[in-house]
Amino acid sequence: MAKTLSRSVDIIGVGLTNQGFVSNTPEVKYMTSRELWSWAAQEAVKDASITAKKLDALFVGNMISELSEDQYHLGNLLPQSTGLTVSEEVWKPSVRIEGACASSSHAIRQAAFAIAAGVYDIVIAGGVEINNCRIRSRDPGNPRKMTNEERLQSIYCHYDQAWEVSQLSIQDMVLAQWLIAYAKHYRLDVETMYDWLDARIFSNAYNGHLNPKAYWNGTIEELALNAGFEDPVAFLRSPDHNPVTYWPLRLFDGPRRCDGASAVVLCASEISEQFHKKPIRILGTGNAHGRSFSEKMYSQPFIVEAARQAYEMAGVGPGDIDIVELYDFVAPEYLIPLEDFGYFERGEAWQAVIHQRTRFDSDKPVNTSGGAAASSVVGSVGAVETYYLVKQLRGEAGANQVVPTPEIGLMYDAGAARDCIINIYGRLV
Amino acid sequence: MGARCDACKHVMLPPQSVCGQCYGYDLSWIELSGRGKLLYASVGKHRLMGLDFIQGTVKLEEGPLVPGMVIVDDFDFSHPEKIWDYNVANISVLAEIVKNPLGVESIAFRIIEPGK
């Protein structure tokens, strides 16, 4: 028997900050997690057409606030500024959840479970992250960019210290092997691998350049011209402008890390239409863990399992998915999940991307936001994806709206490429 | 050293306190041979150490998958694409304990039988 939510849950509000560096991006300059979260939360509460008084609890995802801000315990820091107050001195239930890059996805999932259990009716969940800057408690008014060592340490601390980090097993190199394994399995040559990597960059940039909330929304063609290249592919193959990092990956196959927050208001379905005319239903959710490497590598069993759970709960199949937002921190995390959760048949995703079928105006839209190449706010990823999917499913996505308006969307997030959450959202038709 | 389930003989590395296959709690230490096959490998620069190296995924003959540094004495790091050849050959490796550039005693895999 399929495991389902015992009480249906809808999303009635979403909010997203501008994304950038709190050290120097004007819209977010000098903000801490408190201010970023407040921005996203206020936007989500207004979008839900409620007041903060209606909120019963807060679940916030965050990955590295102790490293970036000397700040643990966001669960206590954020309820007052979110309006989760019983009185000036007493605040409502609130907790921070950490699951690496899947932190906010876990927060949304746990918030949905709390509503489904009947404990709460309306909950705010999401994520906040300062993940590219450093704010020291002794000098809070002077945020600066992280040093390279600080930035890497903030990532490496989410891997197995005894059996990976100390053994020189670098996650990005394992992920490079996902792509190598895929090419090996489907007998693609090296040049085709390079073509696929370029195609993903073009698809993401095509989608992301119409996204006003993206940290980077330029085009590869502009970057190429500015660097003196008529041919954008030649630019992407240039060792000076796009050097190899972990073969076959290059610099542009990684993310653009930045700071920001996103919030989601969840509500019991039986009352959701009191507040929002277009509630988006959480049809299914799945979570599974693994080690990020497997014998076959071109398919990750923990992704397959999370998808199985989500589809079973939702009562839909891969063929019902109209749109996907996925976390492609490194390029192979785009390719492998697309087949593991069945958006494309086995062995077909690489060709679909090369043919740019993943653009927002093509038949299999993926990352209409621009993906991690546009902005990557690590602990807030799932909430950011949820924001964009909700906008798409409502038909409110603006210039990169998928037409016709999609009915069912799938969100894929993964913490450290080993803690997978898949949520399936549906428009009520 | 790895762990082997007394009941179903499943071998685990890192050692665990419960069998991942039959859920049994009765496990014994087992000395692993260190022999295995290189399944996949990538090459790049360790960003903290500034050091070029090869990282691979090895399947030990006892069963466990292990990620780790791969030692290829004559690898030309100015041509990282040459690692492709090591991915498509069926390469045997043997583990050895080395002090890695982080100063940590770690498992590394040395290629012993290219193409076999």
Tab-separated table of C-alpha atoms in Angstrom, chain B:
chain	number	residue	atom	x	y	z
B	1	MET	CA	40.649	-4.026	7.887
B	2	GLY	CA	36.980	-4.447	7.068
B	3	ALA	CA	33.999	-5.997	8.779
B	4	ARG	CA	32.343	-9.245	7.724
B	5	CYS	CA	28.915	-10.395	8.788
B	6	ASP	CA	29.109	-13.735	10.585
B	7	ALA	CA	25.713	-14.742	9.208
B	8	CYS	CA	25.682	-13.765	5.536
B	9	LYS	CA	29.435	-13.070	4.999
B	10	HIS	CA	28.761	-9.604	3.558
B	11	VAL	CA	31.958	-7.506	3.721
B	12	MET	CA	31.868	-3.793	4.605
B	13	LEU	CA	34.407	-1.014	4.330
B	14	PRO	CA	34.199	1.316	6.238
B	15	PRO	CA	33.422	-1.246	8.938
B	16	GLN	CA	29.890	-0.922	10.281
B	17	SER	CA	28.225	-2.153	13.458
B	18	VAL	CA	25.269	-3.723	11.661
B	19	CYS	CA	25.230	-5.752	8.457
B	20	GLY	CA	23.941	-3.668	5.576
B	21	GLN	CA	22.581	-6.769	3.899
B	22	CYS	CA	20.914	-8.976	6.570
B	23	TYR	CA	20.864	-6.517	9.525
B	24	GLY	CA	22.816	-8.898	11.751
B	25	TYR	CA	24.845	-7.512	14.667
B	26	ASP	CA	27.404	-10.299	14.807
B	27	LEU	CA	30.373	-9.071	12.789
B	28	SER	CA	34.044	-9.966	12.698
B	29	TRP	CA	37.146	-8.118	11.571
B	30	ILE	CA	38.579	-9.269	8.269
B	31	GLU	CA	41.907	-8.381	6.720
B	32	LEU	CA	41.248	-7.263	3.182
B	33	SER	CA	43.542	-8.295	0.355
B	34	GLY	CA	43.860	-4.782	-1.028
B	35	ARG	CA	43.370	-6.172	-4.533
B	36	GLY	CA	40.673	-4.738	-6.712
B	37	LYS	CA	39.587	-3.284	-10.034
B	38	LEU	CA	39.655	0.391	-10.911
B	39	LEU	CA	36.114	1.173	-12.041
B	40	TYR	CA	36.363	4.916	-12.656
B	41	ALA	CA	38.934	7.668	-12.246
B	42	SER	CA	39.158	11.424	-12.597
B	43	VAL	CA	42.079	13.798	-12.414
B	44	GLY	CA	42.334	17.291	-10.991
B	45	LYS	CA	44.024	19.609	-8.590
B	46	HIS	CA	43.354	19.408	-4.856
B	47	ARG	CA	42.281	22.971	-4.244
B	48	LEU	CA	43.695	23.231	-0.743
B	49	MET	CA	46.971	21.463	-1.465
B	50	GLY	CA	47.462	22.799	-4.982
B	51	LEU	CA	48.431	19.284	-5.978
B	52	ASP	CA	47.533	17.366	-9.134
B	53	PHE	CA	46.325	13.885	-8.393
B	54	ILE	CA	44.111	11.047	-9.599
B	55	GLN	CA	41.080	9.988	-7.650
B	56	GLY	CA	39.387	6.709	-8.415
B	57	THR	CA	36.657	4.323	-7.346
B	58	VAL	CA	37.878	0.799	-6.739
B	59	LYS	CA	35.922	-2.393	-6.265
B	60	LEU	CA	37.847	-4.650	-3.910
B	61	GLU	CA	37.810	-8.346	-4.678
B	62	GLU	CA	35.989	-8.928	-1.359
B	63	GLY	CA	33.164	-6.659	-2.585
B	64	PRO	CA	33.325	-3.179	-1.046
B	65	LEU	CA	33.653	-0.046	-3.172
B	66	VAL	CA	36.368	2.332	-2.018
B	67	PRO	CA	37.176	5.823	-3.279
B	68	GLY	CA	40.763	6.928	-3.028
B	69	MET	CA	43.922	8.281	-4.565
B	70	VAL	CA	45.290	6.314	-7.515
B	71	ILE	CA	49.026	6.177	-8.140
B	72	VAL	CA	50.128	6.183	-11.776
B	73	ASP	CA	53.839	6.905	-11.783
B	74	ASP	CA	54.143	8.280	-15.302
B	75	PHE	CA	50.815	10.099	-15.668
B	76	ASP	CA	51.089	13.370	-17.601
B	77	PHE	CA	48.956	15.847	-15.660
B	78	SER	CA	49.224	18.404	-18.466
B	79	HIS	CA	46.917	16.092	-20.418
B	80	PRO	CA	44.155	15.224	-17.943
B	81	GLU	CA	42.041	13.754	-20.745
B	82	LYS	CA	44.403	10.785	-20.818
B	83	ILE	CA	42.600	9.509	-17.707
B	84	TRP	CA	39.868	8.372	-20.091
B	85	ASP	CA	42.110	5.474	-21.139
B	86	TYR	CA	42.249	4.277	-17.548
B	87	ASN	CA	38.458	4.315	-17.381
B	88	VAL	CA	37.906	2.119	-20.383
B	89	ALA	CA	40.626	-0.425	-19.625
B	90	ASN	CA	40.053	-3.187	-17.110
B	91	ILE	CA	42.760	-2.240	-14.644
B	92	SER	CA	43.831	-4.156	-11.547
B	93	VAL	CA	45.053	-2.206	-8.531
B	94	LEU	CA	46.654	-2.999	-5.203
B	95	ALA	CA	46.123	-0.902	-2.093
B	96	GLU	CA	49.018	0.507	-0.166
B	97	ILE	CA	49.161	2.762	2.848
B	98	VAL	CA	50.816	6.085	2.078
B	99	LYS	CA	51.245	9.360	3.872
B	100	ASN	CA	49.215	11.612	1.603
B	101	PRO	CA	49.935	15.299	0.982
B	102	LEU	CA	47.568	16.202	3.814
B	103	GLY	CA	49.960	14.334	6.101
B	104	VAL	CA	47.382	11.637	6.754
B	105	GLU	CA	48.104	7.934	6.461
B	106	SER	CA	45.614	6.853	3.853
B	107	ILE	CA	44.738	4.167	1.371
B	108	ALA	CA	46.059	4.651	-2.136
B	109	PHE	CA	45.764	2.303	-5.078
B	110	ARG	CA	48.673	1.489	-7.339
B	111	ILE	CA	48.031	0.157	-10.825
B	112	ILE	CA	49.518	-3.311	-11.165
B	113	GLU	CA	48.075	-4.889	-14.297
B	114	PRO	CA	46.960	-2.461	-16.977
B	115	GLY	CA	44.513	-4.034	-19.345
B	116	LYS	CA	43.995	-7.239	-17.396
